[in-house]
Amino acid sequence: DAGVIQSPRHEVTEMGQEVTLRCKPISGHDYLFWYRQTMMRGLELLIYFNNNVPIDDSGMPEDRFSAKMPNASFSTLKIQPSEPRDSAVYFCASSRGTGDTEAFFGQGTRLTVV
Amino acid sequence: AQSVTQLDSHVSVSEGTPVLLRCNYSSSYSPSLFWYVQHPNKGLQLLLKYTSAATLVKGINGFEAEFKKSETSFHLTKPSAHMSDAAEYFCVVSDLNRDDKIIFGKGTRLHILP
């Protein structure tokens, strides 16, 4: 398996634009997580899914953020409209969630909003 | 509810000397505990994990951690630091079997002095 795949690796956008980050989890993993990493706040859990269903989105900073998982092999994190303070590295991770609960991380998407 | 506290945001050691990165956790259940490492501009990589088997866990690159339930600690150690160990280290607690989240500590940045 190629691991968790995120795209794009880098995204630069202007304030006010819509941004969509994409994630393909490892096949067979039931859990998918979106994290945001900044210098100030470290790694924050934004939202996680179990079997494509959002379980906890309490970490989503505000209504400008939304996440979907239309099927077991794809998830998106959307920011509309984007703001400079959204600049961060966004990580997607997946896990089997039973027994071995190790999470496997993608390489991250570095988002810069100017 | 679960939480994890990394007591030091920065640790500096000389090359060849021991490394100690501290982590304390709280959990209502018997959690799984992990240490992840993140090298500059890279994604997160699993160093080691504890999942209620042996309390002393050995990981990659010579790292190990000991689970001490009485102290609610899971400190990361290495006998002799190498320059390549310079990175950020995250202590993580999770209990996905109970539909809970994967919670990250704030991270400890390890500096290796020549």
PDB file of C-alpha atoms in Angstrom, chain A:
ATOM      1  CA  ASP A   1       0.000   0.000   0.000  1.00  0.00           C
ATOM      2  CA  ALA A   2       1.270   3.508  -0.825  1.00  0.00           C
ATOM      3  CA  GLY A   3       0.266   4.872   2.559  1.00  0.00           C
ATOM      4  CA  VAL A   4      -1.947   7.868   3.208  1.00  0.00           C
ATOM      5  CA  ILE A   5      -1.871  10.165   0.214  1.00  0.00           C
ATOM      6  CA  GLN A   6      -2.569  13.857   0.487  1.00  0.00           C
ATOM      7  CA  SER A   7      -2.845  16.416  -2.263  1.00  0.00           C
ATOM      8  CA  PRO A   8      -1.709  18.957  -3.015  1.00  0.00           C
ATOM      9  CA  ARG A   9       1.592  19.019  -1.104  1.00  0.00           C
ATOM     10  CA  HIS A  10       1.701  22.794  -1.245  1.00  0.00           C
ATOM     11  CA  GLU A  11      -1.060  25.306  -1.822  1.00  0.00           C
ATOM     12  CA  VAL A  12      -0.763  29.059  -2.046  1.00  0.00           C
ATOM     13  CA  THR A  13      -3.979  30.985  -2.376  1.00  0.00           C
ATOM     14  CA  GLU A  14      -5.338  34.470  -1.947  1.00  0.00           C
ATOM     15  CA  MET A  15      -7.472  35.456   0.980  1.00  0.00           C
ATOM     16  CA  GLY A  16     -11.145  34.856   0.251  1.00  0.00           C
ATOM     17  CA  GLN A  17     -10.600  31.954  -2.112  1.00  0.00           C
ATOM     18  CA  GLU A  18     -11.913  28.467  -1.566  1.00  0.00           C
ATOM     19  CA  VAL A  19      -9.332  25.809  -0.753  1.00  0.00           C
ATOM     20  CA  THR A  20      -9.879  22.056  -0.956  1.00  0.00           C
ATOM     21  CA  LEU A  21      -7.444  19.586   0.562  1.00  0.00           C
ATOM     22  CA  ARG A  22      -7.678  15.931  -0.370  1.00  0.00           C
ATOM     23  CA  CYS A  23      -6.828  12.693   1.358  1.00  0.00           C
ATOM     24  CA  LYS A  24      -6.799   9.052   0.363  1.00  0.00           C
ATOM     25  CA  PRO A  25      -6.534   6.808   3.429  1.00  0.00           C
ATOM     26  CA  ILE A  26      -4.946   3.384   3.565  1.00  0.00           C
ATOM     27  CA  SER A  27      -7.298   0.740   2.238  1.00  0.00           C
ATOM     28  CA  GLY A  28      -9.100  -1.115   5.007  1.00  0.00           C
ATOM     29  CA  HIS A  29      -8.676   1.617   7.615  1.00  0.00           C
ATOM     30  CA  ASP A  30     -11.946   2.554   9.288  1.00  0.00           C
ATOM     31  CA  TYR A  31     -10.826   5.818  10.878  1.00  0.00           C
ATOM     32  CA  LEU A  32      -9.725   9.009   9.173  1.00  0.00           C
ATOM     33  CA  PHE A  33      -8.420  12.096  10.955  1.00  0.00           C
ATOM     34  CA  TRP A  34      -7.690  15.647   9.879  1.00  0.00           C
ATOM     35  CA  TYR A  35      -5.105  17.603  11.867  1.00  0.00           C
ATOM     36  CA  ARG A  36      -3.749  21.116  11.580  1.00  0.00           C
ATOM     37  CA  GLN A  37      -0.244  22.003  12.682  1.00  0.00           C
ATOM     38  CA  THR A  38       0.953  25.521  13.464  1.00  0.00           C
ATOM     39  CA  MET A  39       3.881  26.847  15.431  1.00  0.00           C
ATOM     40  CA  MET A  40       1.590  28.513  17.926  1.00  0.00           C
ATOM     41  CA  ARG A  41      -0.868  25.693  18.605  1.00  0.00           C
ATOM     42  CA  GLY A  42       1.010  22.531  17.687  1.00  0.00           C
ATOM     43  CA  LEU A  43      -1.012  19.639  16.285  1.00  0.00           C
ATOM     44  CA  GLU A  44      -4.760  20.058  16.624  1.00  0.00           C
ATOM     45  CA  LEU A  45      -7.374  17.461  15.782  1.00  0.00           C
ATOM     46  CA  LEU A  46      -9.969  19.091  13.555  1.00  0.00           C
ATOM     47  CA  ILE A  47     -12.354  16.234  12.812  1.00  0.00           C
ATOM     48  CA  TYR A  48     -12.411  12.478  12.542  1.00  0.00           C
ATOM     49  CA  PHE A  49     -14.538   9.924  10.733  1.00  0.00           C
ATOM     50  CA  ASN A  50     -15.404   6.328  11.482  1.00  0.00           C
ATOM     51  CA  ASN A  51     -16.671   4.308   8.526  1.00  0.00           C
ATOM     52  CA  ASN A  52     -17.178   7.533   6.548  1.00  0.00           C
ATOM     53  CA  VAL A  53     -19.340   9.106   9.257  1.00  0.00           C
ATOM     54  CA  PRO A  54     -18.114  12.242  11.070  1.00  0.00           C
ATOM     55  CA  ILE A  55     -17.813  11.379  14.744  1.00  0.00           C
ATOM     56  CA  ASP A  56     -16.406  14.519  16.289  1.00  0.00           C
ATOM     57  CA  ASP A  57     -15.934  17.855  14.570  1.00  0.00           C
ATOM     58  CA  SER A  58     -15.492  19.911  17.728  1.00  0.00           C
ATOM     59  CA  GLY A  59     -11.986  20.838  16.627  1.00  0.00           C
ATOM     60  CA  MET A  60     -13.114  22.548  13.456  1.00  0.00           C
ATOM     61  CA  PRO A  61     -12.270  26.188  14.101  1.00  0.00           C
ATOM     62  CA  GLU A  62     -15.328  27.798  12.527  1.00  0.00           C
ATOM     63  CA  ASP A  63     -18.017  27.427   9.909  1.00  0.00           C
ATOM     64  CA  ARG A  64     -15.597  28.287   7.148  1.00  0.00           C
ATOM     65  CA  PHE A  65     -14.180  24.787   7.573  1.00  0.00           C
ATOM     66  CA  SER A  66     -15.996  21.700   6.362  1.00  0.00           C
ATOM     67  CA  ALA A  67     -14.967  18.093   5.809  1.00  0.00           C
ATOM     68  CA  LYS A  68     -16.573  15.248   3.912  1.00  0.00           C
ATOM     69  CA  MET A  69     -15.897  11.598   3.363  1.00  0.00           C
ATOM     70  CA  PRO A  70     -18.120  10.433   0.485  1.00  0.00           C
ATOM     71  CA  ASN A  71     -16.589   6.956   0.467  1.00  0.00           C
ATOM     72  CA  ALA A  72     -14.013   4.839   2.256  1.00  0.00           C
ATOM     73  CA  SER A  73     -11.173   5.903  -0.018  1.00  0.00           C
ATOM     74  CA  PHE A  74     -11.510   9.673  -0.156  1.00  0.00           C
ATOM     75  CA  SER A  75     -11.940  12.673   2.098  1.00  0.00           C
ATOM     76  CA  THR A  76     -11.812  16.412   1.617  1.00  0.00           C
ATOM     77  CA  LEU A  77     -11.230  19.349   3.917  1.00  0.00           C
ATOM     78  CA  LYS A  78     -12.565  22.595   2.525  1.00  0.00           C
ATOM     79  CA  ILE A  79     -11.990  26.154   3.683  1.00  0.00           C
ATOM     80  CA  GLN A  80     -14.323  28.790   2.264  1.00  0.00           C
ATOM     81  CA  PRO A  81     -13.460  31.635   2.374  1.00  0.00           C
ATOM     82  CA  SER A  82      -9.817  31.220   3.327  1.00  0.00           C
ATOM     83  CA  GLU A  83      -8.000  33.674   5.602  1.00  0.00           C
ATOM     84  CA  PRO A  84      -4.275  34.265   6.286  1.00  0.00           C
ATOM     85  CA  ARG A  85      -4.629  32.746   9.773  1.00  0.00           C
ATOM     86  CA  ASP A  86      -5.568  29.455   8.127  1.00  0.00           C
ATOM     87  CA  SER A  87      -1.975  29.112   6.931  1.00  0.00           C
ATOM     88  CA  ALA A  88      -0.662  25.863   8.397  1.00  0.00           C
ATOM     89  CA  VAL A  89       0.272  22.310   7.547  1.00  0.00           C
ATOM     90  CA  TYR A  90      -2.762  20.062   7.356  1.00  0.00           C
ATOM     91  CA  PHE A  91      -2.280  16.356   8.000  1.00  0.00           C
ATOM     92  CA  CYS A  92      -4.578  13.502   7.211  1.00  0.00           C
ATOM     93  CA  ALA A  93      -4.179  10.205   9.060  1.00  0.00           C
ATOM     94  CA  SER A  94      -5.927   6.852   8.982  1.00  0.00           C
ATOM     95  CA  SER A  95      -6.134   3.918  11.356  1.00  0.00           C
ATOM     96  CA  ARG A  96      -7.694   0.464  11.559  1.00  0.00           C
ATOM     97  CA  GLY A  97      -9.044   1.387  14.924  1.00  0.00           C
ATOM     98  CA  THR A  98      -9.330  -2.110  16.346  1.00  0.00           C
ATOM     99  CA  GLY A  99      -6.529  -3.745  18.306  1.00  0.00           C
ATOM    100  CA  ASP A 100      -3.602  -2.037  16.650  1.00  0.00           C
ATOM    101  CA  THR A 101      -4.568   1.626  16.873  1.00  0.00           C
ATOM    102  CA  GLU A 102      -1.495   3.125  15.248  1.00  0.00           C
ATOM    103  CA  ALA A 103      -2.290   6.078  13.005  1.00  0.00           C
ATOM    104  CA  PHE A 104      -0.537   6.442   9.676  1.00  0.00           C
ATOM    105  CA  PHE A 105       0.023   9.969   8.477  1.00  0.00           C
ATOM    106  CA  GLY A 106       0.206  11.532   5.080  1.00  0.00           C
ATOM    107  CA  GLN A 107       2.989  13.923   4.179  1.00  0.00           C
ATOM    108  CA  GLY A 108       0.760  16.907   4.831  1.00  0.00           C
ATOM    109  CA  THR A 109      -0.421  19.871   2.790  1.00  0.00           C
ATOM    110  CA  ARG A 110       1.318  23.152   3.463  1.00  0.00           C
ATOM    111  CA  LEU A 111      -1.281  25.870   2.993  1.00  0.00           C
ATOM    112  CA  THR A 112      -0.313  29.512   2.646  1.00  0.00           C
ATOM    113  CA  VAL A 113      -3.049  32.116   2.409  1.00  0.00           C
ATOM    114  CA  VAL A 114      -1.805  35.521   1.328  1.00  0.00           C
TER     115      VAL A 114
END
